[in-house]
PDB file of C-alpha atoms in Angstrom:
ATOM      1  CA  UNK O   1      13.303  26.531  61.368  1.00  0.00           C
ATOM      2  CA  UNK O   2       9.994  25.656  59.828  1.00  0.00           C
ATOM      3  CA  UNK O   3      11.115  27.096  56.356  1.00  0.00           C
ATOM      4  CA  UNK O   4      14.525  25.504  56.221  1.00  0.00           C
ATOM      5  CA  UNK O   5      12.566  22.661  56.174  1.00  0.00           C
ATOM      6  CA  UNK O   6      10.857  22.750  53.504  1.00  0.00           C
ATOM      7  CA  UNK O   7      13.640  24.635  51.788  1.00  0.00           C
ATOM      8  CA  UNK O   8      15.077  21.114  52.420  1.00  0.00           C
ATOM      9  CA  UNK O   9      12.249  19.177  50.837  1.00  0.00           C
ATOM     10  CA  UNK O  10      11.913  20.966  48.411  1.00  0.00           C
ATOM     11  CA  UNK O  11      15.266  20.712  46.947  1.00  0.00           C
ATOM     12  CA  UNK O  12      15.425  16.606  47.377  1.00  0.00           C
ATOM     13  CA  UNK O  13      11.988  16.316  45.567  1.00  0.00           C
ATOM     14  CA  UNK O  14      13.126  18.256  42.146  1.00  0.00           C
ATOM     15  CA  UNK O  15      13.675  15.873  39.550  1.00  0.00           C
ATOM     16  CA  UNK O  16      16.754  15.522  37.874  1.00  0.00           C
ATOM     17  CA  UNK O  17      17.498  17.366  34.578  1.00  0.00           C
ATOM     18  CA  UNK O  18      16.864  15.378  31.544  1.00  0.00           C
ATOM     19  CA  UNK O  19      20.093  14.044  29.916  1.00  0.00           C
ATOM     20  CA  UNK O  20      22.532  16.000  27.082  1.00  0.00           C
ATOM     21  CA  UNK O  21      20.913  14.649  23.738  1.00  0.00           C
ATOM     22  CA  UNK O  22      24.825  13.301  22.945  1.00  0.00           C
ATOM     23  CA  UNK O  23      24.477  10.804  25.714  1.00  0.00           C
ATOM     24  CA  UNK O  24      21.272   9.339  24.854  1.00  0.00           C
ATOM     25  CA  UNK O  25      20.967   5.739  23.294  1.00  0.00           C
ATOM     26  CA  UNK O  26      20.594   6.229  19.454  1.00  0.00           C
ATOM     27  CA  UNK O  27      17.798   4.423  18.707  1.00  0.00           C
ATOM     28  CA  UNK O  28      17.680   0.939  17.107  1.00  0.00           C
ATOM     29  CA  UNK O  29      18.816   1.018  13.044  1.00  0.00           C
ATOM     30  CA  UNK O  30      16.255  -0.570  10.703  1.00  0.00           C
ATOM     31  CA  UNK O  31      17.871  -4.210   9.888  1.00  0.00           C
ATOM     32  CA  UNK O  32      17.384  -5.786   6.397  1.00  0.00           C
ATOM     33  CA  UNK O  33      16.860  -8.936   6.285  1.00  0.00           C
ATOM     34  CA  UNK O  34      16.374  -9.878   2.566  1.00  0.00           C
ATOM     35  CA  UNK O  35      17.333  -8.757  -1.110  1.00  0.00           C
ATOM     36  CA  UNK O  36      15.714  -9.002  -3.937  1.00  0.00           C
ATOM     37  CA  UNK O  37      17.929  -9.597  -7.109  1.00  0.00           C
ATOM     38  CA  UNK O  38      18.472  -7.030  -9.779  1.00  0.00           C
ATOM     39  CA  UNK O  39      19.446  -7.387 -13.388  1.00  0.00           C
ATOM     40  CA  UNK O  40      23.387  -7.650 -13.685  1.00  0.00           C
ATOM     41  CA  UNK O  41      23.969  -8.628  -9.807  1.00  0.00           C
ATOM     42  CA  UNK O  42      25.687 -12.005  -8.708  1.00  0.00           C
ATOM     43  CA  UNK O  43      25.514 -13.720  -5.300  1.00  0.00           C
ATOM     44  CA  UNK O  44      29.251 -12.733  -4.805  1.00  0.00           C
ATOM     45  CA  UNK O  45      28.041  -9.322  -5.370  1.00  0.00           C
ATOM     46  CA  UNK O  46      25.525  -9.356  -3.166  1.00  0.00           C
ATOM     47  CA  UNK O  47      27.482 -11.372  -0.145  1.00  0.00           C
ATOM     48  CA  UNK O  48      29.829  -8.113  -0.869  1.00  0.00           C
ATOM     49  CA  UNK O  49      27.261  -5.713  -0.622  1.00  0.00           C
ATOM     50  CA  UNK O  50      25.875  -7.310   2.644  1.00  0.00           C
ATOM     51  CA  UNK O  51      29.504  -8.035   4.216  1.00  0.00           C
ATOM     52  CA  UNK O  52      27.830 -11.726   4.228  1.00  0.00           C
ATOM     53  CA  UNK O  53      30.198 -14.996   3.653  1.00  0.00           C
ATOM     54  CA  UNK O  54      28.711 -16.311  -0.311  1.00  0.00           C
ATOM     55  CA  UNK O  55      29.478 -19.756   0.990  1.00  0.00           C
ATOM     56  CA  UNK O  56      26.783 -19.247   4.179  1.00  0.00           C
ATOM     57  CA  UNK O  57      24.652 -17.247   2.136  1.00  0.00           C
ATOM     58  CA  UNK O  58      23.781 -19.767  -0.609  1.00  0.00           C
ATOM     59  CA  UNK O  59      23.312 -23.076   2.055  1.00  0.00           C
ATOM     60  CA  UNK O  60      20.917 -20.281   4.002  1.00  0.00           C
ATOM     61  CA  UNK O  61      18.587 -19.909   0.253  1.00  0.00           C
ATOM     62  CA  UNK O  62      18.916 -23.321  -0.825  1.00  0.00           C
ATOM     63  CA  UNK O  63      21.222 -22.748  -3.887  1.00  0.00           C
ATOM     64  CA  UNK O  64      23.514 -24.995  -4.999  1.00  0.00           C
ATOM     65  CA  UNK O  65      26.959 -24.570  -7.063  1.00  0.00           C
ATOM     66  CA  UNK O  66      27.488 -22.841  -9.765  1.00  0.00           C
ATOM     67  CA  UNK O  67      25.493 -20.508  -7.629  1.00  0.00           C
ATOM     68  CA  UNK O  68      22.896 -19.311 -10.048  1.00  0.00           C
ATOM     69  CA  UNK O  69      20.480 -16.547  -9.576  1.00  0.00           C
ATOM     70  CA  UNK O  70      17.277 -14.781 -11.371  1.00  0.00           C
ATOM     71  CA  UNK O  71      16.195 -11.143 -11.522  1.00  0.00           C
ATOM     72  CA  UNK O  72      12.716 -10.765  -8.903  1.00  0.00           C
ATOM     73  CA  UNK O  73      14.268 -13.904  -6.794  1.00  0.00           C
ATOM     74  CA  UNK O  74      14.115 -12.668  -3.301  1.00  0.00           C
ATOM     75  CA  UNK O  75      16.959 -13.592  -0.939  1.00  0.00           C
ATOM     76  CA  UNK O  76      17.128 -13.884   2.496  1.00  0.00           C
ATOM     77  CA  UNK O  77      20.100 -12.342   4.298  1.00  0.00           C
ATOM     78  CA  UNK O  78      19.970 -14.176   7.720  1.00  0.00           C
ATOM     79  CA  UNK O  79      23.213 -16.776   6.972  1.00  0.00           C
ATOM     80  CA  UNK O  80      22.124 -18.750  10.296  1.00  0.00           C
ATOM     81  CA  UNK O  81      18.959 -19.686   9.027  1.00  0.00           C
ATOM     82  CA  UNK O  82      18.649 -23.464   7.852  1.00  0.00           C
ATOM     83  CA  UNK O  83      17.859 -24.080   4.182  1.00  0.00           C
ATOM     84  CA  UNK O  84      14.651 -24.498   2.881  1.00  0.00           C
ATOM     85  CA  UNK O  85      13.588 -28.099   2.699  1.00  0.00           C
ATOM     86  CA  UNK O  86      12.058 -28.607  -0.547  1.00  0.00           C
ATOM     87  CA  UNK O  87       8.458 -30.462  -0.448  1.00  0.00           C
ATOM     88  CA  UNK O  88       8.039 -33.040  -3.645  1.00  0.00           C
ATOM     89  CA  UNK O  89       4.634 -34.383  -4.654  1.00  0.00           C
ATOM     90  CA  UNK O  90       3.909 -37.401  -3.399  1.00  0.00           C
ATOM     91  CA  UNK O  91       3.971 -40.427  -6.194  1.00  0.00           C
ATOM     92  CA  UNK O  92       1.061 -42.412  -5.942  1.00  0.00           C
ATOM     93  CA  UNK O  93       0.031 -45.661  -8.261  1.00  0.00           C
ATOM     94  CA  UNK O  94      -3.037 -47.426  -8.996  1.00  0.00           C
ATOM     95  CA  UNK O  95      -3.701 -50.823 -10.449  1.00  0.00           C
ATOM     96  CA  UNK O  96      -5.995 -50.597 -13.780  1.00  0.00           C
ATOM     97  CA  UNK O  97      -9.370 -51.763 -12.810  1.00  0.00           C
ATOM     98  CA  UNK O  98      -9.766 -55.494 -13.665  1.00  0.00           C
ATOM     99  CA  UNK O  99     -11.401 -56.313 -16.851  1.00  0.00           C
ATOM    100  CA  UNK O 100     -15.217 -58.265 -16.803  1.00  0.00           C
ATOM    101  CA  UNK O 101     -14.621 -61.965 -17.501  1.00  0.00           C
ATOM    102  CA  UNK O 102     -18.138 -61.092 -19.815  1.00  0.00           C
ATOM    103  CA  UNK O 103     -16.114 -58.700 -22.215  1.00  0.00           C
ATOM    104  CA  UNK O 104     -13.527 -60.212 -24.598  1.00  0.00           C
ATOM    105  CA  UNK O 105      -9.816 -58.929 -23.874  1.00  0.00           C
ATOM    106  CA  UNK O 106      -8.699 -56.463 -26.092  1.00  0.00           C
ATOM    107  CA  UNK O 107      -5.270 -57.658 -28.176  1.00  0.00           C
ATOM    108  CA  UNK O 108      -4.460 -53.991 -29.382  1.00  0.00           C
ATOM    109  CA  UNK O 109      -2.145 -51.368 -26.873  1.00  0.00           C
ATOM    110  CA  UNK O 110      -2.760 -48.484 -26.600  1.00  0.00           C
ATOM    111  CA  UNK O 111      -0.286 -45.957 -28.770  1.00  0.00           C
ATOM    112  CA  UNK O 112       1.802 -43.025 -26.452  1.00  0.00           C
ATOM    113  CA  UNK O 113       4.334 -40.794 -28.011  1.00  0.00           C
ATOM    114  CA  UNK O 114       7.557 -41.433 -26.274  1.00  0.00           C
ATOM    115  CA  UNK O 115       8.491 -38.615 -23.682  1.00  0.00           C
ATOM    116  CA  UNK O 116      11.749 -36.316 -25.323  1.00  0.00           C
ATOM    117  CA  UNK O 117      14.746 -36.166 -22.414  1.00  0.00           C
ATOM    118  CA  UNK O 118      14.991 -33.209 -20.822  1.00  0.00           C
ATOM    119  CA  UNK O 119      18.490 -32.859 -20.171  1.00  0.00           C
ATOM    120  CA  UNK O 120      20.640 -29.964 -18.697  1.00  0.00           C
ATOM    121  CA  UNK O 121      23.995 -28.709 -19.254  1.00  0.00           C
ATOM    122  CA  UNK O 122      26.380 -29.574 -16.754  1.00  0.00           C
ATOM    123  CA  UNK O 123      27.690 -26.971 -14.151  1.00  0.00           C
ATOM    124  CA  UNK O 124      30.766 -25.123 -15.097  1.00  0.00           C
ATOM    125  CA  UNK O 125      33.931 -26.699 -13.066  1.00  0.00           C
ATOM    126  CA  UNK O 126      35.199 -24.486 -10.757  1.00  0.00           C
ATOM    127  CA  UNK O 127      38.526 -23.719 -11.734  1.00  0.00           C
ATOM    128  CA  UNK O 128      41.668 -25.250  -9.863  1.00  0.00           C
ATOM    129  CA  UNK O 129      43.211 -22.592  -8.102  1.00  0.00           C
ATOM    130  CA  UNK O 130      46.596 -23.107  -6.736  1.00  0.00           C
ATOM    131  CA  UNK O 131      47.235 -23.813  -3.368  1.00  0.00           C
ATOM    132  CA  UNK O 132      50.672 -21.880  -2.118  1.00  0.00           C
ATOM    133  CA  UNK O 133      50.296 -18.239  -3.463  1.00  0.00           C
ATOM    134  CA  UNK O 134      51.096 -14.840  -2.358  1.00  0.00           C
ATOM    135  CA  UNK O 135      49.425 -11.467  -2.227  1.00  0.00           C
ATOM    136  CA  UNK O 136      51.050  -8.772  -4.379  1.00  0.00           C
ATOM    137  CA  UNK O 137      50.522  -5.134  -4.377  1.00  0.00           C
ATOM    138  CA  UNK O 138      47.476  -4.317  -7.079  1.00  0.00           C
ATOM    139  CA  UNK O 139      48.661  -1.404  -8.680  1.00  0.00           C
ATOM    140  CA  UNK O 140      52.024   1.121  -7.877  1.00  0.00           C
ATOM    141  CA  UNK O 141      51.581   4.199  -5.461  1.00  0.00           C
ATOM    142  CA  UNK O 142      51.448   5.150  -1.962  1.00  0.00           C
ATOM    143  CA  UNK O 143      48.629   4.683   0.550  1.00  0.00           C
ATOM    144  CA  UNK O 144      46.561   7.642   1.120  1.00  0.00           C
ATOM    145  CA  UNK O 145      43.946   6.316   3.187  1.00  0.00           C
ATOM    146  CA  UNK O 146      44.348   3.248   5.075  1.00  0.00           C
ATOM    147  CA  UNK O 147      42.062   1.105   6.642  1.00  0.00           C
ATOM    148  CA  UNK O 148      38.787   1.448   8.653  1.00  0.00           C
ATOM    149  CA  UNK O 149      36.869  -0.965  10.585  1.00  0.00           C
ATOM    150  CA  UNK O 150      33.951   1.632  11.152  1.00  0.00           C
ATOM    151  CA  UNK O 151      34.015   3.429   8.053  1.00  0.00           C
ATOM    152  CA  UNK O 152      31.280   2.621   5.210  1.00  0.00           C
ATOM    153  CA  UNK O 153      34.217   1.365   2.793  1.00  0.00           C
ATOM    154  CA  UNK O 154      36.640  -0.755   4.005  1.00  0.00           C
ATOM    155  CA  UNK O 155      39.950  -1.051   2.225  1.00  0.00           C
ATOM    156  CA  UNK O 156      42.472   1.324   1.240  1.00  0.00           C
ATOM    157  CA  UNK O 157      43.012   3.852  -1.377  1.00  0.00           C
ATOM    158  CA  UNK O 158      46.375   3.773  -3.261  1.00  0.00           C
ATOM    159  CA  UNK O 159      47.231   7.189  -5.113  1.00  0.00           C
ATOM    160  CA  UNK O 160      48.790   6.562  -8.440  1.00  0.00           C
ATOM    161  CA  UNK O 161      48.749   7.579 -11.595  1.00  0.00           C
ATOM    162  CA  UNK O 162      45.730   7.987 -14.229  1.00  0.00           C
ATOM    163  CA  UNK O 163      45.977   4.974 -16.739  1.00  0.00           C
ATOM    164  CA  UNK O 164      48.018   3.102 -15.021  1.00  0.00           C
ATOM    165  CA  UNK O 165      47.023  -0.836 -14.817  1.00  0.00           C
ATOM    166  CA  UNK O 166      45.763  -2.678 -12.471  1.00  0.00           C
ATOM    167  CA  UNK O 167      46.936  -6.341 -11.143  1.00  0.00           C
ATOM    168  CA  UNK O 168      45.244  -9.324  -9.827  1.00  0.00           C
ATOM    169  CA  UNK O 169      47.153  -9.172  -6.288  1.00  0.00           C
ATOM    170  CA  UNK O 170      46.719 -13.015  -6.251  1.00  0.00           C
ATOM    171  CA  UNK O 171      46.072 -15.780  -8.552  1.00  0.00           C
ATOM    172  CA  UNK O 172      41.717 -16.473  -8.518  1.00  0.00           C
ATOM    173  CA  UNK O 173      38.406 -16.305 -10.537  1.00  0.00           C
ATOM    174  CA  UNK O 174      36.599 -13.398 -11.165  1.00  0.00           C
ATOM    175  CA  UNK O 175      33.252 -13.700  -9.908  1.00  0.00           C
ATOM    176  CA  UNK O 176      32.408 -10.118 -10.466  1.00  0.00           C
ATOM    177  CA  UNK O 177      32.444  -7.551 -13.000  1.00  0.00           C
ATOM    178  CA  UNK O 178      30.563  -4.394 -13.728  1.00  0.00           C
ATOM    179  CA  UNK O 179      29.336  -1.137 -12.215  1.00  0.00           C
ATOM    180  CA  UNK O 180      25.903  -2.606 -10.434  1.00  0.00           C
ATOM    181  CA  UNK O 181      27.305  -2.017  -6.765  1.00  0.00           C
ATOM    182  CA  UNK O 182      26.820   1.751  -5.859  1.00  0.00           C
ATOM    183  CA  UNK O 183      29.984   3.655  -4.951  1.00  0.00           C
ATOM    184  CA  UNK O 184      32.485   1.339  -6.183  1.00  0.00           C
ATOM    185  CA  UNK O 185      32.493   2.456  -9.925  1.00  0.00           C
ATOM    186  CA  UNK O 186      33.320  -0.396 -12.118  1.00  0.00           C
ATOM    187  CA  UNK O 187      34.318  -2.803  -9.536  1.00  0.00           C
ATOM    188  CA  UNK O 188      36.243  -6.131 -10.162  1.00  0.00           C
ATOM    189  CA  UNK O 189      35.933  -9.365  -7.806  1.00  0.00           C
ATOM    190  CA  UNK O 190      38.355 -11.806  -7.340  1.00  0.00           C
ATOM    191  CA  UNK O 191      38.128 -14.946  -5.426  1.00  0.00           C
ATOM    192  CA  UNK O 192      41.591 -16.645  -4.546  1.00  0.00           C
ATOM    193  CA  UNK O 193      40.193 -19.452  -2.065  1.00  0.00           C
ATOM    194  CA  UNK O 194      37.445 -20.357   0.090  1.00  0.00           C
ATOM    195  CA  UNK O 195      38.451 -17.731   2.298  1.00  0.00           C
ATOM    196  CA  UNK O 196      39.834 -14.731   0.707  1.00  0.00           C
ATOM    197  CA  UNK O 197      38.227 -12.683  -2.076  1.00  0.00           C
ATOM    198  CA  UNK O 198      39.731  -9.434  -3.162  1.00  0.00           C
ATOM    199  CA  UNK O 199      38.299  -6.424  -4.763  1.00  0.00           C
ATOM    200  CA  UNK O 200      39.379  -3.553  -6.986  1.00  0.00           C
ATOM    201  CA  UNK O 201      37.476  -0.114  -7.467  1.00  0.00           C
ATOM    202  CA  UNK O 202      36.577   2.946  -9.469  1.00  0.00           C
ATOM    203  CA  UNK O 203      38.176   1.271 -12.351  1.00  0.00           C
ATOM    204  CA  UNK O 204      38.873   3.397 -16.044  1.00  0.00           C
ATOM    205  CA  UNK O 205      38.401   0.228 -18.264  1.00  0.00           C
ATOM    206  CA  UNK O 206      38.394  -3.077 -17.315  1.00  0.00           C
ATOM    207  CA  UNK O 207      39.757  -5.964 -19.582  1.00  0.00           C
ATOM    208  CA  UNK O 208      38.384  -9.328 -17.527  1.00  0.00           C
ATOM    209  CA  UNK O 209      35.062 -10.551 -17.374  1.00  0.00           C
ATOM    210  CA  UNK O 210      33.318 -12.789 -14.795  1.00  0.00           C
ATOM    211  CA  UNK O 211      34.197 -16.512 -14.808  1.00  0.00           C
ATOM    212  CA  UNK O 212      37.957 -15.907 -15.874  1.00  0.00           C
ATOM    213  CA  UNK O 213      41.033 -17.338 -14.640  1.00  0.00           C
ATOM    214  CA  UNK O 214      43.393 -15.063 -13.563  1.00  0.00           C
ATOM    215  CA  UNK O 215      47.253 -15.397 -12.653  1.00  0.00           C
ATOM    216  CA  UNK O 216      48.772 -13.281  -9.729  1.00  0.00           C
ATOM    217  CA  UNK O 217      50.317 -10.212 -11.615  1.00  0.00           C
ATOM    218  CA  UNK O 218      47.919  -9.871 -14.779  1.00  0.00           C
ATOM    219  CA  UNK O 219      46.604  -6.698 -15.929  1.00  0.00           C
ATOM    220  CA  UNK O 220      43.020  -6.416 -15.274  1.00  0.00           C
ATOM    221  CA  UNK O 221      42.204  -3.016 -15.442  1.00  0.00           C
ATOM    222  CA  UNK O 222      43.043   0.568 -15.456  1.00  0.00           C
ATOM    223  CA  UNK O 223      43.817   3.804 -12.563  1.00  0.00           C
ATOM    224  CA  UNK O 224      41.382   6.007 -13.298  1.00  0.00           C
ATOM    225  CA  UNK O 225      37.428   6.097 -12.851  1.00  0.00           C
ATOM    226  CA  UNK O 226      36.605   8.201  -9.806  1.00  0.00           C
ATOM    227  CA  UNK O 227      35.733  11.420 -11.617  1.00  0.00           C
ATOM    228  CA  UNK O 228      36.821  12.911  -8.179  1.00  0.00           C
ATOM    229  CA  UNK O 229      40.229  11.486  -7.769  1.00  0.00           C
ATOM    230  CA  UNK O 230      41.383  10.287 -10.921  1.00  0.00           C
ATOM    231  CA  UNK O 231      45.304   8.519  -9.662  1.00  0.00           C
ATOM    232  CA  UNK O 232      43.277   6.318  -7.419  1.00  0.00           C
ATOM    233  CA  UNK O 233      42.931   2.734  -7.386  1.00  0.00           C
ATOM    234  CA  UNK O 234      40.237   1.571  -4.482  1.00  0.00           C
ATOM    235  CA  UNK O 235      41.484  -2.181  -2.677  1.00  0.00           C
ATOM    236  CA  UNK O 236      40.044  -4.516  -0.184  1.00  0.00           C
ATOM    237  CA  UNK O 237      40.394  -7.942   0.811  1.00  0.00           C
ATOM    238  CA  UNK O 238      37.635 -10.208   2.604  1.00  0.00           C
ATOM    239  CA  UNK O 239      38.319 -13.197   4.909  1.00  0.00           C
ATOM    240  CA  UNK O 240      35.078 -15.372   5.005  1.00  0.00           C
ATOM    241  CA  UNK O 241      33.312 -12.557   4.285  1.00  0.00           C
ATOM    242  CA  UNK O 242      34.710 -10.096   6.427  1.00  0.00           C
ATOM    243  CA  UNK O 243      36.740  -6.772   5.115  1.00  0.00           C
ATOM    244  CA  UNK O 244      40.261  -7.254   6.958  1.00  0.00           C
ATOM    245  CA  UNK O 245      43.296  -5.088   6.735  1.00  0.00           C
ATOM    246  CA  UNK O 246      44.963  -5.183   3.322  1.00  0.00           C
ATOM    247  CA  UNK O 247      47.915  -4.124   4.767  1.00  0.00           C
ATOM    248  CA  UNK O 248      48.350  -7.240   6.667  1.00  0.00           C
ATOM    249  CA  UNK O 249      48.532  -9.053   3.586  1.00  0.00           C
ATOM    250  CA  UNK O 250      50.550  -6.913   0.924  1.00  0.00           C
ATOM    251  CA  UNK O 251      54.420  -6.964   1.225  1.00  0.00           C
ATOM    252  CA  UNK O 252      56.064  -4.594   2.800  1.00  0.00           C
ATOM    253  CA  UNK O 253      57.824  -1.953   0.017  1.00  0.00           C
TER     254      UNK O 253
END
């Protein structure tokens, strides 16, 4: 009876097994919270890079329209933070010491150069974009990988054919052109609104540059830069920021 009983105690004191290592909590993922700016990059390049809304992101640095950045400026990346408040030197004055009634008062004035104007161009004007407009399909082929919420690049890949060109899948701006983001290739950016910007990938040539207004249905580049895939054309479309589901957009073929 005795040794039953500790038989028993024994068992209810062992500690439990540690857990599988696939059920464990992954452990916290470093966060960035700031960027400093490169040669070549834009802030709609970088709001794109960061998933961040351009609009929220230039308020949260203090920058004003036409959005203008320098290489070495350092960004922050938290769009809830309020804008820096900008500190000006105080102006003070002071009244010229009054003159002794024993010295005579002098008739001649004193000669100053007269200050040149410093004077800056004005801002670009956005362009007026039109109002009622419809998405269009960027380039002919079928889908061959749709879209991903979790994956690292969110849009879709149409398969097409080498050369073949590229539309603007909406009327808009471009704010971006180049090769500066990695794993996009030469990458154009379009913004169509306040709300939607859309992007086109792993480009063969590209025949826009950044500031030009674009019509839904011009050619603005060429199928044909992924040296891994050369028939595809890379797509996505942002909502405030946000990737979103291209196919909720394009027409149905």
């Amino acid at each position: 009876m005795i040794v039953w009983v500790g038989l028993i105690v024994l068992v209810g004191c062992r500690t439990p097994p540690p857990a599988p290592v696939d059920q464990r909590p992954q452990p916290p993922s470093e966060k960035i919270n700031d960027h400093l700016v490169s040669s070549g990059e834009t802030l709609f390049s970088i709001a794109w890079r960061y998933e961040k809304d351009v609009h929220k992101l230039a308020r949260a640095n203090g920058i004003s329209r036409p959005y203008t950045i320098y290489k070495d400026q350092r960004l922050t990346l938290d769009t809830n933070r309020l804008p820096p408040v900008v500190k000006r030197p105080a102006v003070t004055t002071s009244k010229p010491a009054s003159a002794s009634r024993s010295e005579p008062k002098s008739t001649t004035r004193p000669i100053t150069k007269a200050q040149p104007k410093v004077t800056s161009p004005p801002p670009p004007k956005a362009p007026v974009l039109p109002s009622n407009w419809r998405w269009r399909w960027p380039t002919a082929g079928s889908v061959s990988k749709r879209f991903n919420s979790s994956s690292l690049f969110k849009g879709i890949d149409i398969q097409g054919n080498t050369g073949a060109p590229v539309v603007a899948a909406a009327p808009g701006v471009v704010v971006y052109s180049g090769s500066g983001l990695r794993g996009y290739g030469q990458l154009i950016i379009v913004k169509h609104s306040e709300v939607f910007l859309s992007a086109y990938a792993h480009n063969r040539k590209i025949f826009v540059k950044e500031g030009q207004v674009l019509k839904g249905g011009q050619k603005i580049s060429e199928v044909g830069g992924d040296p891994s895939n050369r028939k595809r054309l890379y797509f996505e479309i942002r909502k405030n920021g946000k990737p979103t589901d291209p196919m909720r957009y394009l027409p149905k073929r």
